[in-house]
Amino acid sequence: MAGGGGPTLIGSVQRALRLLEAAGAQEEGATAKQLARRAGLPLATAYHLLRTLVHEGYLRREGGVYRIGEAVGDLSRASSQQWGRRDLRAALHDLRDDLGAATYFAVYRDGEVDVVDVACGPGTPAVEEWADFRATAHAHALGQCLLAQLGEEARRDHLARHPMTALTPRTVTDRDVLLRRLAANRGAAPVTEVQEYALGAVCAAVPVRVGAGVAAIGLSLPVEEKQRLGEVSGELHRRTGRILGDLTFSFTI
């Protein structure tokens, strides 16, 4: 154990990390002897650790030399995704504060609506998910915005899997009417809905592209603030491009 109340460090982990660092510095790969020398380890110790690192996928051995393995790339991608989620959350919170509305980010993944994150607060309450967002894309602005970005066949497939039920007296339940509305939007303009998903709430969403994936940023207001919907949805649409340009996140959609 370290003296003076310091942390307990695991020497074998430290030695394995030195080997990984040494392997990462050699683009063409390196032999066990070269890695041991660079890491300052006895060759026998290096061999034991290298076998473990290869077994776990952090290194790969080809032609007598060791190179960085796929597991290291997986860690890097996971780290990038984690930082990206933090950037996204910060952007949603900034929008919430600037627009005075709860804000949302959603993607269309594997044929379903996935609400990734929500920013709300005491003065900007989020719409309660009283009916599964995935099954009610026909009724809420986020879902309609995502469906509008799909092709005709994909839209019809989604609605066939999730029948259009009436959630409020204002919900559109005629599939042809909804399809015409979505086709007219063409996934370009803000989508707004007034109490179609939930009584007491009005919502808007704008389309965004994350790589080749389909996504949307949305907002909601109490119905008492309905007169603000056009203004804030327009501002959201104007700011979307800049928001995405500032983000470093990537989602597998």
Short mmCIF file of C-alpha atoms in Angstrom, two decimals:
data_model
loop_
_atom_site.label_atom_id
_atom_site.label_comp_id
_atom_site.label_asym_id
_atom_site.label_seq_id
_atom_site.Cartn_x
_atom_site.Cartn_y
_atom_site.Cartn_z
CA MET A 1 0.00 0.00 0.00
CA ALA A 2 1.12 3.58 -0.59
CA GLY A 3 2.30 5.43 2.50
CA GLY A 4 0.94 8.65 3.89
CA GLY A 5 -2.69 7.78 3.20
CA GLY A 6 -2.17 7.77 -0.58
CA PRO A 7 -4.15 5.59 -2.99
CA THR A 8 -3.55 1.86 -3.35
CA LEU A 9 -2.19 1.25 -6.86
CA ILE A 10 -2.26 -2.08 -8.67
CA GLY A 11 1.18 -2.64 -10.12
CA SER A 12 0.11 -5.21 -12.71
CA VAL A 13 -2.45 -2.79 -14.11
CA GLN A 14 0.16 -0.06 -14.33
CA ARG A 15 2.56 -2.39 -16.15
CA ALA A 16 -0.15 -3.45 -18.62
CA LEU A 17 -0.93 0.19 -19.35
CA ARG A 18 2.75 0.91 -20.01
CA LEU A 19 2.75 -1.91 -22.56
CA LEU A 20 -0.36 -0.52 -24.24
CA GLU A 21 1.22 2.92 -24.41
CA ALA A 22 4.35 1.42 -25.92
CA ALA A 23 2.35 -0.51 -28.51
CA GLY A 24 0.33 2.59 -29.38
CA ALA A 25 3.52 4.49 -30.13
CA GLN A 26 4.55 1.95 -32.79
CA GLU A 27 2.39 2.27 -35.91
CA GLU A 28 4.07 -0.74 -37.56
CA GLY A 29 3.84 -2.86 -34.43
CA ALA A 30 6.59 -4.03 -32.10
CA THR A 31 7.96 -7.32 -30.78
CA ALA A 32 7.60 -8.41 -27.18
CA LYS A 33 11.26 -7.57 -26.57
CA GLN A 34 10.83 -4.06 -27.98
CA LEU A 35 7.70 -3.42 -25.92
CA ALA A 36 9.30 -4.78 -22.75
CA ARG A 37 12.30 -2.52 -23.23
CA ARG A 38 10.14 0.56 -23.89
CA ALA A 39 7.94 -0.18 -20.88
CA GLY A 40 10.93 -0.95 -18.64
CA LEU A 41 9.69 -4.45 -17.83
CA PRO A 42 11.39 -7.85 -17.56
CA LEU A 43 10.68 -9.87 -20.70
CA ALA A 44 8.97 -12.67 -18.77
CA THR A 45 6.59 -10.20 -17.12
CA ALA A 46 5.89 -8.57 -20.47
CA TYR A 47 5.01 -11.92 -22.07
CA HIS A 48 2.44 -12.69 -19.36
CA LEU A 49 0.80 -9.30 -19.69
CA LEU A 50 0.87 -9.35 -23.49
CA ARG A 51 -0.93 -12.69 -23.59
CA THR A 52 -3.66 -11.27 -21.37
CA LEU A 53 -3.98 -8.09 -23.43
CA VAL A 54 -4.24 -10.11 -26.63
CA HIS A 55 -6.85 -12.42 -25.08
CA GLU A 56 -8.97 -9.42 -24.03
CA GLY A 57 -8.68 -7.77 -27.45
CA TYR A 58 -6.63 -4.74 -26.40
CA LEU A 59 -3.69 -5.97 -28.49
CA ARG A 60 -3.43 -8.24 -31.52
CA ARG A 61 -0.40 -10.33 -32.45
CA GLU A 62 0.45 -10.74 -36.13
CA GLY A 63 3.70 -12.05 -37.56
CA GLY A 64 5.48 -11.82 -34.23
CA VAL A 65 4.60 -8.18 -33.59
CA TYR A 66 1.93 -6.60 -31.41
CA ARG A 67 -0.47 -3.87 -32.50
CA ILE A 68 -3.36 -2.05 -30.83
CA GLY A 69 -6.52 -4.20 -30.86
CA GLU A 70 -10.18 -3.47 -31.48
CA ALA A 71 -11.06 -3.18 -27.79
CA VAL A 72 -8.98 0.01 -27.56
CA GLY A 73 -11.01 1.49 -30.43
CA ASP A 74 -14.22 0.49 -28.65
CA LEU A 75 -13.08 2.40 -25.56
CA SER A 76 -12.23 5.43 -27.65
CA ARG A 77 -15.62 5.42 -29.37
CA ALA A 78 -17.40 4.98 -26.04
CA SER A 79 -15.47 7.92 -24.59
CA SER A 80 -16.31 10.07 -27.62
CA GLN A 81 -19.98 9.14 -27.31
CA GLN A 82 -19.98 9.97 -23.61
CA TRP A 83 -18.45 13.40 -24.18
CA GLY A 84 -20.89 13.94 -27.03
CA ARG A 85 -23.86 13.22 -24.78
CA ARG A 86 -22.56 15.85 -22.36
CA ASP A 87 -22.30 18.38 -25.19
CA LEU A 88 -25.81 17.51 -26.30
CA ARG A 89 -27.23 17.90 -22.80
CA ALA A 90 -25.53 21.27 -22.42
CA ALA A 91 -26.95 22.43 -25.76
CA LEU A 92 -30.47 21.34 -24.77
CA HIS A 93 -30.20 23.17 -21.46
CA ASP A 94 -29.02 26.33 -23.21
CA LEU A 95 -31.98 26.12 -25.58
CA ARG A 96 -34.36 25.55 -22.68
CA ASP A 97 -33.11 28.65 -20.90
CA ASP A 98 -33.03 30.84 -24.02
CA LEU A 99 -36.42 29.79 -25.39
CA GLY A 100 -38.21 29.32 -22.08
CA ALA A 101 -39.41 25.85 -23.10
CA ALA A 102 -38.63 22.23 -22.32
CA THR A 103 -36.39 20.82 -25.04
CA TYR A 104 -35.89 17.31 -26.41
CA PHE A 105 -33.57 15.32 -28.68
CA ALA A 106 -34.86 12.20 -30.42
CA VAL A 107 -33.64 9.80 -33.11
CA TYR A 108 -35.29 7.23 -35.32
CA ARG A 109 -33.37 4.02 -34.63
CA ASP A 110 -34.14 0.46 -35.72
CA GLY A 111 -37.61 1.46 -36.84
CA GLU A 112 -38.55 3.14 -33.57
CA VAL A 113 -38.66 6.60 -32.01
CA ASP A 114 -36.04 6.99 -29.28
CA VAL A 115 -36.14 10.12 -27.09
CA VAL A 116 -32.46 10.39 -26.13
CA ASP A 117 -32.52 13.37 -23.75
CA VAL A 118 -34.83 16.00 -22.27
CA ALA A 119 -34.02 19.35 -20.64
CA CYS A 120 -36.75 20.74 -18.39
CA GLY A 121 -37.10 22.68 -15.17
CA PRO A 122 -39.60 24.10 -12.67
CA GLY A 123 -40.71 26.82 -15.09
CA THR A 124 -40.35 24.65 -18.19
CA PRO A 125 -42.01 21.31 -17.45
CA ALA A 126 -41.64 18.45 -19.90
CA VAL A 127 -44.68 16.74 -21.38
CA GLU A 128 -45.47 13.66 -19.32
CA GLU A 129 -45.05 10.45 -21.33
CA TRP A 130 -48.47 9.13 -20.48
CA ALA A 131 -48.60 7.10 -23.70
CA ASP A 132 -45.46 5.40 -25.04
CA PHE A 133 -43.63 7.88 -27.30
CA ARG A 134 -42.47 4.98 -29.51
CA ALA A 135 -46.02 3.87 -30.27
CA THR A 136 -47.50 7.36 -30.70
CA ALA A 137 -45.24 9.05 -33.25
CA HIS A 138 -48.35 10.02 -35.22
CA ALA A 139 -49.47 12.29 -32.39
CA HIS A 140 -46.43 14.20 -31.09
CA ALA A 141 -44.23 16.73 -32.88
CA LEU A 142 -41.00 14.77 -32.40
CA GLY A 143 -42.51 11.65 -33.93
CA GLN A 144 -44.11 13.50 -36.84
CA CYS A 145 -40.82 15.29 -37.53
CA LEU A 146 -38.92 11.99 -37.59
CA LEU A 147 -41.51 10.30 -39.81
CA ALA A 148 -41.44 13.24 -42.21
CA GLN A 149 -37.76 12.56 -42.86
CA LEU A 150 -38.39 8.94 -43.84
CA GLY A 151 -39.37 7.63 -47.23
CA GLU A 152 -43.00 6.84 -48.03
CA GLU A 153 -42.54 3.09 -47.57
CA ALA A 154 -40.81 3.48 -44.21
CA ARG A 155 -43.56 5.81 -42.99
CA ARG A 156 -46.29 3.36 -43.98
CA ASP A 157 -44.39 0.51 -42.35
CA HIS A 158 -44.12 2.42 -39.08
CA LEU A 159 -47.82 3.30 -39.03
CA ALA A 160 -48.73 -0.30 -39.84
CA ARG A 161 -46.77 -1.45 -36.81
CA HIS A 162 -48.15 1.32 -34.58
CA PRO A 163 -51.86 1.95 -35.32
CA MET A 164 -52.99 5.55 -35.05
CA THR A 165 -55.09 5.80 -31.92
CA ALA A 166 -56.85 8.91 -30.60
CA LEU A 167 -54.95 10.25 -27.60
CA THR A 168 -56.93 13.49 -27.42
CA PRO A 169 -59.88 14.89 -29.37
CA ARG A 170 -57.33 16.69 -31.59
CA THR A 171 -55.25 13.63 -32.55
CA VAL A 172 -55.17 12.89 -36.28
CA THR A 173 -56.17 9.25 -36.72
CA ASP A 174 -56.71 9.18 -40.50
CA ARG A 175 -53.53 7.69 -41.95
CA ASP A 176 -53.94 9.29 -45.37
CA VAL A 177 -54.39 12.73 -43.82
CA LEU A 178 -51.23 12.29 -41.76
CA LEU A 179 -49.23 10.93 -44.70
CA ARG A 180 -50.22 13.95 -46.82
CA ARG A 181 -49.15 16.26 -44.01
CA LEU A 182 -45.80 14.50 -43.64
CA ALA A 183 -45.17 14.42 -47.38
CA ALA A 184 -45.90 18.14 -47.63
CA ASN A 185 -43.35 18.87 -44.92
CA ARG A 186 -40.61 16.81 -46.65
CA GLY A 187 -38.58 16.76 -43.47
CA ALA A 188 -37.40 20.37 -43.87
CA ALA A 189 -39.63 22.76 -41.90
CA PRO A 190 -40.59 22.84 -38.21
CA VAL A 191 -43.45 20.53 -37.26
CA THR A 192 -45.96 21.83 -34.73
CA GLU A 193 -48.84 20.19 -32.94
CA VAL A 194 -51.43 21.60 -30.55
CA GLN A 195 -52.72 19.15 -27.94
CA GLU A 196 -52.55 16.19 -30.32
CA TYR A 197 -50.50 14.06 -27.90
CA ALA A 198 -51.47 15.57 -24.56
CA LEU A 199 -54.12 18.05 -23.49
CA GLY A 200 -52.51 21.16 -22.06
CA ALA A 201 -49.36 21.01 -24.18
CA VAL A 202 -48.25 22.42 -27.53
CA CYS A 203 -45.08 21.20 -29.21
CA ALA A 204 -42.71 21.79 -32.09
CA ALA A 205 -39.79 19.87 -33.59
CA VAL A 206 -37.20 20.55 -36.26
CA PRO A 207 -35.32 17.96 -38.32
CA VAL A 208 -31.60 17.42 -37.90
CA ARG A 209 -29.13 15.06 -39.51
CA VAL A 210 -26.57 13.15 -37.45
CA GLY A 211 -24.41 11.47 -40.07
CA ALA A 212 -26.77 9.38 -42.16
CA GLY A 213 -29.26 9.10 -39.31
CA VAL A 214 -32.62 10.76 -38.76
CA ALA A 215 -33.03 12.94 -35.68
CA ALA A 216 -35.04 15.86 -34.34
CA ILE A 217 -34.81 18.56 -31.70
CA GLY A 218 -38.11 19.54 -30.13
CA LEU A 219 -39.70 21.81 -27.54
CA SER A 220 -42.93 21.99 -25.60
CA LEU A 221 -44.95 24.75 -23.96
CA PRO A 222 -48.06 24.85 -21.78
CA VAL A 223 -51.13 25.47 -23.90
CA GLU A 224 -51.50 28.85 -22.15
CA GLU A 225 -48.38 29.93 -24.05
CA LYS A 226 -49.64 28.72 -27.42
CA GLN A 227 -49.16 32.17 -28.93
CA ARG A 228 -45.38 31.75 -28.51
CA LEU A 229 -45.21 28.49 -30.47
CA GLY A 230 -44.58 30.03 -33.89
CA GLU A 231 -41.87 32.35 -32.59
CA VAL A 232 -39.94 29.77 -30.55
CA SER A 233 -40.20 27.04 -33.20
CA GLY A 234 -38.80 29.48 -35.77
CA GLU A 235 -35.94 30.39 -33.43
CA LEU A 236 -35.26 26.71 -32.78
CA HIS A 237 -35.11 26.09 -36.52
CA ARG A 238 -32.68 28.97 -37.03
CA ARG A 239 -30.37 27.78 -34.28
CA THR A 240 -30.31 24.07 -35.11
CA GLY A 241 -27.51 24.21 -37.68
CA ARG A 242 -25.22 26.09 -35.32
CA ILE A 243 -26.02 23.75 -32.45
CA LEU A 244 -25.10 20.66 -34.43
CA GLY A 245 -21.95 22.32 -35.72
CA ASP A 246 -20.80 22.84 -32.15
CA LEU A 247 -21.49 19.28 -31.06
CA THR A 248 -18.94 16.49 -31.26
CA PHE A 249 -21.30 13.63 -30.49
CA SER A 250 -22.05 10.75 -32.84
CA PHE A 251 -24.88 8.26 -32.50
CA THR A 252 -25.23 4.93 -34.18
CA ILE A 253 -28.65 5.38 -35.73
#
